[in-house]
Amino acid sequence: MVLVQCLLALAPGDAIDTLPNADELRPLLEAEWGLDEPLPARLSRALGRALGGELGHSLTVRPGSPVRDLLGHAGGDSLLRVAAAAGIAVVLGFSLSRHATMRRGAELLSALPAVVLALVAVHGINAGTFACVERGWIARPAWFALPAEDHPVRMLLAVAILAVSSGNLAQVAATARADLDALRAAPFVEAERARAGGVSSLLARHLLVPVTRALAGQVAVLLGSLVVVEHGLGLGGAGALLFHAVRLRDWPLAAGLAALAGATVAAARLAAELVEVLIDPRARGTG
Amino acid sequence: MLRLLLPLALLAAPAGAAGLRYAEDQAPPILNPIFGSTMPEARANELIFESLFTDNLELATTPALAESFEVSPDRAGMTVTLRSDAIWHDGKPVTADDVVFTIQAMKDKGTASTEAGRVAWIAEATATDARTVAIRFVRPESRPEEKLFFKILPRHGFSSTVVKRTDPFKNRPIGSGPYMFSSFNEDNSITFQKNGSWRDSVGIGELTMREVADKNYQAKLILYESLEALVRVLPRDLAMLQNNRKVELYPYQTNSWWYIGFNEARAPFDKTAVRQGLAQLVDVGNLLAPVGTGDLLSGPFVKSSPYYNHDVRPPPNDARAAGDLLTSAGWAKNGEYWTRDGHAVAMTLVAHQALESAQEIAVNLQSQLQTAGIKLNVDFLDDAAWRQRVWRDRDFDLVLSQWTFDRNEDIREQFHSLGSRNFVGYRSPEVDLLLDKARDSLDPFARKTALRQVHAKVAADQPMVFLWTLDSYAALSVRVKNVVVHPFYFFTFAPQWQLK
Amino acid sequence: MAEKPELAHSWVAEVVNRPERFTERVAAHREGWVAFQRNDWPAARAAGGDPAARAGAELARFYAVLDRANDLAWSRLVTRWSARGLAPGLLQRLADASGPVPIDSPGLLGSDVPGADALGSRVALHQQVRAGQAPAAALVELATRPMLVEPVAETGQSREIEDPWMLETLAMAERAALAPATDDTLFSGRLDGSGGFPALPAPVNDALADGDACRAKVRAIDAELDAWRTALAGGAGPDGRALLDDLRLVDSTRARALVDMAVAALEAQRPACALALGQLALDHESPRAIGPVNSPTLFAVVATAQLYTGRTREALDAIEPIRATYPAVAALDETVNTLVVLEGIDRRGDSRE
């Protein structure tokens, strides 16, 4: 929260500058919007209110709307996308870990910026679908190009791009690969193989810890990709909202979004630690 | 992934278009005409709100909320009688109090309306009865109805004449226009429903504004039949749309021109010879070529303008003549590079990052000046940075931008020394006099003559390199009938549109 | 007039399928035909023969269309001028509510008229040109300057008054000089062999709906032309295809046909229809330039239709591309300029970045 507000304060221009008669409005709005205060005072006041659950109101993106309401609407959709992307990364990552070529492919895709993947995917799928519709091969699908409502297919596209471009998929595959090799060679795995014949579930259980740890480390990157993917695909969400908040110097909204992001990263790390505690008895520690 | 998608596509029900969908680069954050600042807002407000007078199909002034009016013999005031059938979207009647309230709110310093200038000529407004407004002017006015085009707001929507952007009205704007606000949607789109109680019939039941930041994608969407209207087509998309039989192009006049402005408050751009020299280094035709089709200009009006001085030619692209001018200003050519006071000349150009084609133009300009021996740095700025650096701090050497004027093409704010939009800092007492004369003159010949002289003088002083005007087109699906587009507000005649 | 063009019998089909016929037809005045194809009428005229005759016919129609616009512009200018209570002056001597007064009106050359001598010599020149006693070029030479400058005592300024009869006289002179052409189909708007062009749809009372009906008609024509273009290209040899593409035969013929229809619409008092046809004929890839698709008459039709539908400022956009090539248009341009300024003189200006 502090970092985002500092960065916004350092950026040229402020929220009042985004209004057409800025000079006329400045004397009135500086006080109202807290822009006449020195930054440290503004920061501490904002933090204090945030700790009390008060996130303020949007200044320029949705003038007057409570930031909490905006986060509620947008944050839910975005968190769902983030969770789905993480889930896909885990499932596919495990599969890809066995195939060196596919793993390499995932690494290459992950190297592409999210915006490139988003644009190529959107335009490619739209153009291809339109060609099929024009030829009468298929009926115009409900999810096609700028549908009236969010559609599972668009959601799937966004999630897939998130999973791949943010490096999650490659990271999970790489982690799974590295740990899998070590686990396979472990004596307890060999013993289990000799006893029961199959070791898949044992391997999976033991891989879960490093994989969730890797995922938790990637959540911040995932959230960053969210801004690009949502804005590029025209999806409503916290990422797109952050883009507008920064562009329009809406510091309460940007701060609220930063707080949400911070909370998400913290929750992800906590979840990873809980998984570790549940699965690995050594992590529970001694009294 | 496609294997997963195709079956879904086959199973999905075909989507039908409900109403007319149009695209804007940026959704209006607020629907309140007294705070209107952007064209998307102006267009949306045109659907919801009405004014006392409006343009008819022939762009002549015609009563809208007004039923009749009378100007006093001394032209110091007027009375306006409102229509008896005008009602707000919530069912309440439009009354004289609403008109008075709107004027007072716009004038109230606490409101800080962006539109306050539109009522500066009104000294006082009073409601003499429920349907009659008496307006007293600051000075005698010959045709005051021509100035009553601002939108009227409902008094009952606000608690006082100090109107704030954050007032609850913004969540549920109430107008009297042909369309009612229906919803702000989660994807930043806005839906409008037709006002069944409007005085005339409204052809299309629902309009939806969709936010699509990428103009290129907007053109594709209309081809995909995901939109029915584009307000403005990029020049490079014209060929694609022209050849498509499902889309029709409607040209309209935006009185818009592009320029590269010099910051005259900063050396060396305070010297005319430097500005003229730099102007002659620029191959304007070459800058335009990748952008689209348009007319090259020699001054601050579009070529078809009544004020355009056809005797004034754009400066030639002449490196030798430019060199002579720069040398006369004290510059020296040191090998391949120009130097000033012993240092290699380097300049910074700023441009708004949302300005279409700005990147291409800036890169080409960089290359041209580099060849000529001048280093050019380019900064692309977002809204707030633009306001601060260009409007507030005047922190730039060169600025690349465009101006759009309504059909009055009033350039006073841009070129008068007291002009609020004269951020290049141009100062010319002669031009000030001519602009004042043009503003005050009611004789069209006098106004034309004065502004053509302004063109000549401004071209000679070269505060800007005047670039071009581009062709403006709207694109609409062939399913939309009875289309007439208002050149500035776009949707003024939308009630007559039909969707087949 | 044909309802549905029989495209297979058109001159386009003939030259594409038999390019040697094209070579024969243009052999005599090749340069002239090249100029005529790109709507460069002055150059076509200079080449003589059929291209010159065809260019002359186009010019006669061009000036006649613009003359309509001129009459309307003058009538509106004078009406608005009186309505504003501006001092009566030369404008109201030269025109009234129905347009410019006839050149032989009594009292036009009264000695009380400021600049009577200049006006008198201009009127005399008009009469000579109309009678064939002086070349039209003598009149055109004077078009880029105002006919009269009227001093205004109250303001110390002056008013530049344009020639209100310029276009009428030029149209008459061109009509009088018309020569028959032996080849009147090559590069014409005739979409079929019957010599007609697509008929206008039945008029609709409402102007907007009439415009729409004409748009629908064009879409129907385009549907036929699209299929025909594909068939032509498929059946033609390399030379035929080169002719089809390089000369843009289908596009330019389509535009000429639509202009023919638009002129008929203007004559039938259907300006909304004429405007729709003109806008649909325009080549939007170079909308400000005269070329194989955009003829001067196309711009003239659009300008006139805009004026008739009250879009005075938009009419200037259509006049501007033809002003440089046809100096006579300058007089109309300046008159419409004055009208635009007068119409908006009380309005407050707005500008946006």
Short mmCIF file of C-alpha atoms in Angstrom, two decimals, chain C:
data_model
loop_
_atom_site.label_atom_id
_atom_site.label_comp_id
_atom_site.label_asym_id
_atom_site.label_seq_id
_atom_site.Cartn_x
_atom_site.Cartn_y
_atom_site.Cartn_z
CA MET C 1 -34.01 2.78 -67.56
CA ALA C 2 -33.02 -0.68 -66.50
CA GLU C 3 -34.01 -2.10 -63.16
CA LYS C 4 -31.31 -4.71 -63.21
CA PRO C 5 -28.19 -4.08 -65.30
CA GLU C 6 -27.30 -6.72 -67.84
CA LEU C 7 -23.69 -6.66 -66.94
CA ALA C 8 -22.54 -9.18 -69.50
CA HIS C 9 -23.41 -6.69 -72.25
CA SER C 10 -21.56 -3.78 -70.73
CA TRP C 11 -18.57 -2.12 -72.34
CA VAL C 12 -16.52 -3.29 -69.34
CA ALA C 13 -17.23 -6.92 -70.14
CA GLU C 14 -16.34 -6.29 -73.76
CA VAL C 15 -12.93 -4.72 -73.12
CA VAL C 16 -12.00 -7.19 -70.38
CA ASN C 17 -12.94 -10.22 -72.43
CA ARG C 18 -11.51 -8.76 -75.64
CA PRO C 19 -8.64 -6.44 -74.72
CA GLU C 20 -7.81 -5.91 -78.39
CA ARG C 21 -11.13 -4.07 -78.69
CA PHE C 22 -10.00 -1.72 -75.97
CA THR C 23 -6.79 -0.98 -77.85
CA GLU C 24 -8.78 -0.22 -81.00
CA ARG C 25 -11.16 2.08 -79.19
CA VAL C 26 -8.47 4.20 -77.57
CA ALA C 27 -5.99 4.18 -80.44
CA ALA C 28 -7.04 7.49 -81.98
CA HIS C 29 -6.69 9.66 -78.87
CA ARG C 30 -4.92 7.52 -76.36
CA GLU C 31 -3.63 10.33 -74.14
CA GLY C 32 -7.04 11.91 -74.08
CA TRP C 33 -8.69 8.68 -73.05
CA VAL C 34 -6.11 8.14 -70.33
CA ALA C 35 -6.92 11.60 -68.99
CA PHE C 36 -10.66 11.05 -69.31
CA GLN C 37 -10.45 7.73 -67.46
CA ARG C 38 -8.90 9.48 -64.48
CA ASN C 39 -11.42 12.30 -64.72
CA ASP C 40 -8.86 14.89 -65.76
CA TRP C 41 -11.19 16.77 -68.05
CA PRO C 42 -8.97 19.74 -68.94
CA ALA C 43 -6.29 17.33 -70.21
CA ALA C 44 -8.87 15.20 -72.02
CA ARG C 45 -10.21 18.29 -73.69
CA ALA C 46 -6.79 19.34 -74.85
CA ALA C 47 -6.34 15.97 -76.60
CA GLY C 48 -9.25 16.55 -78.96
CA GLY C 49 -11.58 14.01 -80.56
CA ASP C 50 -13.97 11.90 -78.56
CA PRO C 51 -12.22 12.43 -75.22
CA ALA C 52 -12.59 16.18 -75.70
CA ALA C 53 -16.26 15.84 -76.62
CA ARG C 54 -16.95 13.61 -73.63
CA ALA C 55 -15.02 15.95 -71.30
CA GLY C 56 -17.08 18.85 -72.61
CA ALA C 57 -20.31 17.02 -71.83
CA GLU C 58 -19.07 16.23 -68.32
CA LEU C 59 -18.09 19.84 -67.76
CA ALA C 60 -21.49 21.08 -68.87
CA ARG C 61 -23.15 18.79 -66.35
CA PHE C 62 -20.61 19.63 -63.65
CA TYR C 63 -21.20 23.36 -63.92
CA ALA C 64 -24.97 22.85 -64.10
CA VAL C 65 -24.94 20.88 -60.83
CA LEU C 66 -22.79 23.50 -59.14
CA ASP C 67 -25.06 26.24 -60.42
CA ARG C 68 -27.89 24.70 -58.42
CA ALA C 69 -25.70 24.89 -55.33
CA ASN C 70 -24.81 28.47 -56.15
CA ASP C 71 -28.45 29.54 -56.47
CA LEU C 72 -29.29 27.96 -53.15
CA ALA C 73 -26.28 29.45 -51.39
CA TRP C 74 -27.10 32.93 -52.61
CA SER C 75 -30.75 32.69 -51.70
CA ARG C 76 -29.90 31.56 -48.17
CA LEU C 77 -27.20 34.16 -47.78
CA VAL C 78 -29.51 36.98 -48.74
CA THR C 79 -32.38 35.65 -46.62
CA ARG C 80 -30.21 35.30 -43.53
CA TRP C 81 -28.59 38.63 -44.16
CA SER C 82 -31.97 40.37 -44.18
CA ALA C 83 -33.15 38.41 -41.15
CA ARG C 84 -30.18 39.63 -39.15
CA GLY C 85 -30.92 43.19 -40.01
CA LEU C 86 -27.49 43.73 -41.51
CA ALA C 87 -27.20 46.83 -43.63
CA PRO C 88 -28.59 46.28 -47.11
CA GLY C 89 -25.79 46.27 -49.58
CA LEU C 90 -24.70 44.85 -52.86
CA LEU C 91 -25.62 41.32 -51.81
CA GLN C 92 -29.29 42.19 -51.79
CA ARG C 93 -28.98 43.96 -55.10
CA LEU C 94 -27.52 40.89 -56.77
CA ALA C 95 -29.82 38.25 -55.34
CA ASP C 96 -33.09 37.69 -53.59
CA ALA C 97 -34.82 34.84 -51.79
CA SER C 98 -34.86 32.73 -54.93
CA GLY C 99 -31.20 33.21 -55.77
CA PRO C 100 -29.15 35.49 -58.06
CA VAL C 101 -31.28 37.94 -60.06
CA PRO C 102 -31.25 37.42 -63.83
CA ILE C 103 -28.29 39.07 -65.46
CA ASP C 104 -30.51 41.34 -67.49
CA SER C 105 -32.62 42.52 -64.56
CA PRO C 106 -33.61 46.14 -64.82
CA GLY C 107 -32.00 48.25 -62.14
CA LEU C 108 -29.14 45.84 -61.66
CA LEU C 109 -26.76 48.32 -63.16
CA GLY C 110 -28.19 51.45 -61.69
CA SER C 111 -25.72 54.27 -61.22
CA ASP C 112 -26.46 54.22 -57.50
CA VAL C 113 -24.70 50.89 -57.24
CA PRO C 114 -21.21 51.25 -55.75
CA GLY C 115 -18.74 49.78 -58.24
CA ALA C 116 -21.29 50.13 -61.03
CA ASP C 117 -18.56 50.28 -63.65
CA ALA C 118 -16.95 47.05 -62.51
CA LEU C 119 -20.32 45.37 -62.29
CA GLY C 120 -21.27 46.63 -65.69
CA SER C 121 -18.16 45.30 -67.37
CA ARG C 122 -18.61 41.94 -65.64
CA VAL C 123 -22.20 41.67 -66.78
CA ALA C 124 -21.12 42.56 -70.30
CA LEU C 125 -18.50 39.81 -70.28
CA HIS C 126 -21.13 37.31 -69.13
CA GLN C 127 -23.37 38.27 -71.99
CA GLN C 128 -20.54 37.93 -74.47
CA VAL C 129 -19.60 34.49 -73.21
CA ARG C 130 -23.22 33.38 -73.32
CA ALA C 131 -23.52 34.61 -76.87
CA GLY C 132 -20.33 32.83 -77.87
CA GLN C 133 -18.56 36.11 -78.52
CA ALA C 134 -15.93 35.64 -75.83
CA PRO C 135 -14.21 32.52 -74.54
CA ALA C 136 -15.31 31.11 -71.19
CA ALA C 137 -11.67 31.19 -70.13
CA ALA C 138 -11.87 34.98 -69.93
CA LEU C 139 -14.47 34.62 -67.20
CA VAL C 140 -12.70 31.79 -65.39
CA GLU C 141 -9.54 33.93 -65.16
CA LEU C 142 -11.47 36.39 -63.01
CA ALA C 143 -13.01 33.76 -60.72
CA THR C 144 -10.31 33.66 -58.08
CA ARG C 145 -10.81 37.30 -57.15
CA PRO C 146 -13.99 38.89 -55.82
CA MET C 147 -16.18 40.54 -58.42
CA LEU C 148 -16.71 43.63 -56.33
CA VAL C 149 -15.38 45.10 -53.13
CA GLU C 150 -18.01 47.04 -51.27
CA PRO C 151 -16.82 49.53 -48.66
CA VAL C 152 -18.87 49.64 -45.45
CA ALA C 153 -18.92 53.16 -44.07
CA GLU C 154 -20.11 52.16 -40.59
CA THR C 155 -17.20 49.87 -39.86
CA GLY C 156 -14.50 51.10 -42.21
CA GLN C 157 -14.21 47.54 -43.47
CA SER C 158 -15.06 46.19 -46.86
CA ARG C 159 -16.99 43.22 -48.19
CA GLU C 160 -15.83 41.03 -51.03
CA ILE C 161 -18.74 40.09 -53.25
CA GLU C 162 -18.44 37.09 -55.55
CA ASP C 163 -19.80 36.65 -59.04
CA PRO C 164 -23.27 35.10 -58.69
CA TRP C 165 -23.62 34.14 -62.37
CA MET C 166 -20.23 32.52 -63.00
CA LEU C 167 -21.38 28.91 -62.91
CA GLU C 168 -24.58 29.51 -64.83
CA THR C 169 -22.67 31.18 -67.65
CA LEU C 170 -20.05 28.44 -67.78
CA ALA C 171 -22.75 25.76 -67.89
CA MET C 172 -24.45 27.57 -70.76
CA ALA C 173 -21.16 28.00 -72.62
CA GLU C 174 -20.28 24.32 -72.26
CA ARG C 175 -23.72 23.26 -73.41
CA ALA C 176 -23.45 25.50 -76.43
CA ALA C 177 -20.06 24.01 -77.29
CA LEU C 178 -21.18 20.40 -76.97
CA ALA C 179 -19.96 18.17 -79.77
CA PRO C 180 -21.24 14.65 -80.39
CA ALA C 181 -18.88 11.81 -79.51
CA THR C 182 -18.76 8.69 -81.66
CA ASP C 183 -17.84 6.56 -78.66
CA ASP C 184 -20.11 7.55 -75.81
CA THR C 185 -19.92 4.34 -73.79
CA LEU C 186 -16.23 3.85 -73.06
CA PHE C 187 -15.55 4.95 -69.48
CA SER C 188 -19.18 5.79 -68.98
CA GLY C 189 -21.38 4.76 -66.10
CA ARG C 190 -23.33 2.38 -68.29
CA LEU C 191 -23.45 -0.88 -66.48
CA ASP C 192 -25.19 -2.68 -69.30
CA GLY C 193 -25.60 -2.55 -73.04
CA SER C 194 -29.05 -0.96 -73.03
CA GLY C 195 -27.67 2.51 -72.50
CA GLY C 196 -29.46 3.12 -69.28
CA PHE C 197 -28.29 3.07 -65.74
CA PRO C 198 -29.91 1.62 -62.65
CA ALA C 199 -33.17 3.37 -61.94
CA LEU C 200 -33.71 5.32 -58.76
CA PRO C 201 -35.98 3.57 -56.27
CA ALA C 202 -39.46 4.99 -55.90
CA PRO C 203 -39.39 8.19 -53.84
CA VAL C 204 -40.35 8.05 -50.19
CA ASN C 205 -41.95 11.04 -48.55
CA ASP C 206 -39.65 11.15 -45.58
CA ALA C 207 -36.18 12.44 -46.51
CA LEU C 208 -34.29 10.07 -44.20
CA ALA C 209 -36.20 7.07 -45.45
CA ASP C 210 -35.63 8.19 -49.03
CA GLY C 211 -31.91 8.28 -48.38
CA ASP C 212 -32.13 4.79 -46.91
CA ALA C 213 -34.06 3.49 -49.88
CA CYS C 214 -31.29 4.73 -52.14
CA ARG C 215 -28.66 3.11 -49.93
CA ALA C 216 -30.55 -0.16 -50.16
CA LYS C 217 -30.61 0.19 -53.93
CA VAL C 218 -26.84 0.63 -53.98
CA ARG C 219 -26.38 -2.44 -51.82
CA ALA C 220 -28.42 -4.46 -54.30
CA ILE C 221 -26.30 -3.15 -57.16
CA ASP C 222 -23.13 -3.95 -55.23
CA ALA C 223 -24.24 -7.50 -54.63
CA GLU C 224 -24.54 -7.97 -58.39
CA LEU C 225 -21.29 -6.16 -59.09
CA ASP C 226 -19.33 -8.20 -56.57
CA ALA C 227 -20.37 -11.46 -58.22
CA TRP C 228 -19.79 -10.00 -61.66
CA ARG C 229 -16.31 -8.76 -60.76
CA THR C 230 -15.32 -12.24 -59.60
CA ALA C 231 -16.74 -13.82 -62.75
CA LEU C 232 -15.04 -11.28 -65.02
CA ALA C 233 -11.67 -11.78 -63.38
CA GLY C 234 -12.06 -15.54 -63.55
CA GLY C 235 -12.95 -15.60 -67.22
CA ALA C 236 -10.48 -12.99 -68.47
CA GLY C 237 -7.01 -13.50 -69.83
CA PRO C 238 -3.93 -11.79 -68.38
CA ASP C 239 -4.42 -8.63 -70.46
CA GLY C 240 -8.07 -8.41 -69.55
CA ARG C 241 -7.33 -8.87 -65.88
CA ALA C 242 -4.64 -6.20 -66.06
CA LEU C 243 -7.16 -3.79 -67.57
CA LEU C 244 -9.71 -4.69 -64.94
CA ASP C 245 -7.32 -4.11 -62.02
CA ASP C 246 -5.09 -1.30 -63.24
CA LEU C 247 -7.93 0.85 -64.49
CA ARG C 248 -10.27 -0.21 -61.63
CA LEU C 249 -12.92 -0.65 -64.26
CA VAL C 250 -15.66 -1.99 -62.02
CA ASP C 251 -15.13 0.55 -59.24
CA SER C 252 -14.92 3.52 -61.57
CA THR C 253 -17.90 2.42 -63.64
CA ARG C 254 -19.89 1.86 -60.47
CA ALA C 255 -19.00 5.37 -59.30
CA ARG C 256 -20.02 6.91 -62.61
CA ALA C 257 -23.32 5.04 -62.54
CA LEU C 258 -24.02 6.23 -59.01
CA VAL C 259 -23.16 9.80 -59.98
CA ASP C 260 -25.59 9.55 -62.91
CA MET C 261 -28.25 8.39 -60.47
CA ALA C 262 -27.34 11.12 -58.00
CA VAL C 263 -27.69 13.85 -60.60
CA ALA C 264 -31.09 12.42 -61.52
CA ALA C 265 -32.01 12.45 -57.83
CA LEU C 266 -31.07 16.12 -57.53
CA GLU C 267 -33.17 16.92 -60.56
CA ALA C 268 -36.04 15.02 -58.98
CA GLN C 269 -35.75 17.12 -55.79
CA ARG C 270 -34.45 14.17 -53.75
CA PRO C 271 -31.32 15.57 -52.11
CA ALA C 272 -31.14 12.96 -49.32
CA CYS C 273 -31.05 10.27 -51.97
CA ALA C 274 -28.44 12.18 -53.96
CA LEU C 275 -26.30 12.58 -50.86
CA ALA C 276 -26.50 8.88 -50.04
CA LEU C 277 -25.55 7.94 -53.60
CA GLY C 278 -22.68 10.40 -53.65
CA GLN C 279 -21.26 9.23 -50.33
CA LEU C 280 -21.49 5.63 -51.41
CA ALA C 281 -19.77 6.38 -54.70
CA LEU C 282 -16.80 8.06 -53.03
CA ASP C 283 -13.48 6.26 -52.91
CA HIS C 284 -12.72 6.57 -49.21
CA GLU C 285 -9.11 5.55 -49.70
CA SER C 286 -8.46 8.95 -51.28
CA PRO C 287 -11.57 10.93 -50.46
CA ARG C 288 -10.14 14.35 -51.19
CA ALA C 289 -8.67 13.70 -54.60
CA ILE C 290 -10.07 13.64 -58.10
CA GLY C 291 -9.28 10.29 -59.65
CA PRO C 292 -10.71 7.36 -61.63
CA VAL C 293 -13.43 6.85 -59.04
CA ASN C 294 -13.89 10.35 -57.63
CA SER C 295 -15.00 12.57 -60.48
CA PRO C 296 -15.46 16.33 -60.11
CA THR C 297 -19.20 15.84 -60.63
CA LEU C 298 -19.24 13.46 -57.67
CA PHE C 299 -17.92 16.22 -55.42
CA ALA C 300 -20.31 18.69 -57.01
CA VAL C 301 -23.27 16.41 -56.34
CA VAL C 302 -22.27 15.85 -52.73
CA ALA C 303 -21.74 19.58 -52.17
CA THR C 304 -25.10 20.44 -53.69
CA ALA C 305 -26.91 17.72 -51.78
CA GLN C 306 -25.29 18.84 -48.52
CA LEU C 307 -26.51 22.37 -49.15
CA TYR C 308 -30.01 21.18 -49.94
CA THR C 309 -30.10 19.14 -46.73
CA GLY C 310 -28.92 22.13 -44.71
CA ARG C 311 -25.38 20.87 -44.10
CA THR C 312 -23.69 24.06 -45.22
CA ARG C 313 -20.38 23.47 -43.48
CA GLU C 314 -20.19 19.92 -44.86
CA ALA C 315 -20.74 21.29 -48.35
CA LEU C 316 -17.40 23.08 -48.06
CA ASP C 317 -15.66 19.75 -47.57
CA ALA C 318 -16.97 18.59 -50.92
CA ILE C 319 -16.14 21.86 -52.68
CA GLU C 320 -12.55 22.03 -51.49
CA PRO C 321 -11.16 19.13 -53.60
CA ILE C 322 -12.45 20.68 -56.85
CA ARG C 323 -11.51 24.27 -56.13
CA ALA C 324 -7.86 23.95 -57.14
CA THR C 325 -8.55 22.29 -60.51
CA TYR C 326 -11.59 24.38 -61.40
CA PRO C 327 -10.96 28.03 -60.45
CA ALA C 328 -14.56 28.94 -61.26
CA VAL C 329 -15.54 27.05 -58.14
CA ALA C 330 -13.75 29.63 -56.00
CA ALA C 331 -16.69 32.02 -56.33
CA LEU C 332 -19.12 29.40 -55.02
CA ASP C 333 -16.67 28.42 -52.28
CA GLU C 334 -16.41 31.98 -51.03
CA THR C 335 -20.17 32.47 -51.09
CA VAL C 336 -20.75 29.31 -49.09
CA ASN C 337 -17.92 30.33 -46.75
CA THR C 338 -19.73 33.57 -45.98
CA LEU C 339 -22.97 31.70 -45.44
CA VAL C 340 -21.31 29.28 -43.01
CA VAL C 341 -19.84 32.13 -40.99
CA LEU C 342 -23.18 33.94 -40.94
CA GLU C 343 -25.05 30.84 -39.81
CA GLY C 344 -22.77 30.32 -36.84
CA ILE C 345 -21.98 33.88 -35.92
CA ASP C 346 -23.86 33.85 -32.63
CA ARG C 347 -22.74 30.45 -31.47
CA ARG C 348 -20.20 29.85 -28.81
CA GLY C 349 -17.18 27.87 -29.97
CA ASP C 350 -15.95 24.71 -28.32
CA SER C 351 -12.68 22.86 -28.72
CA ARG C 352 -11.18 19.67 -27.32
CA GLU C 353 -7.81 18.07 -27.37
#
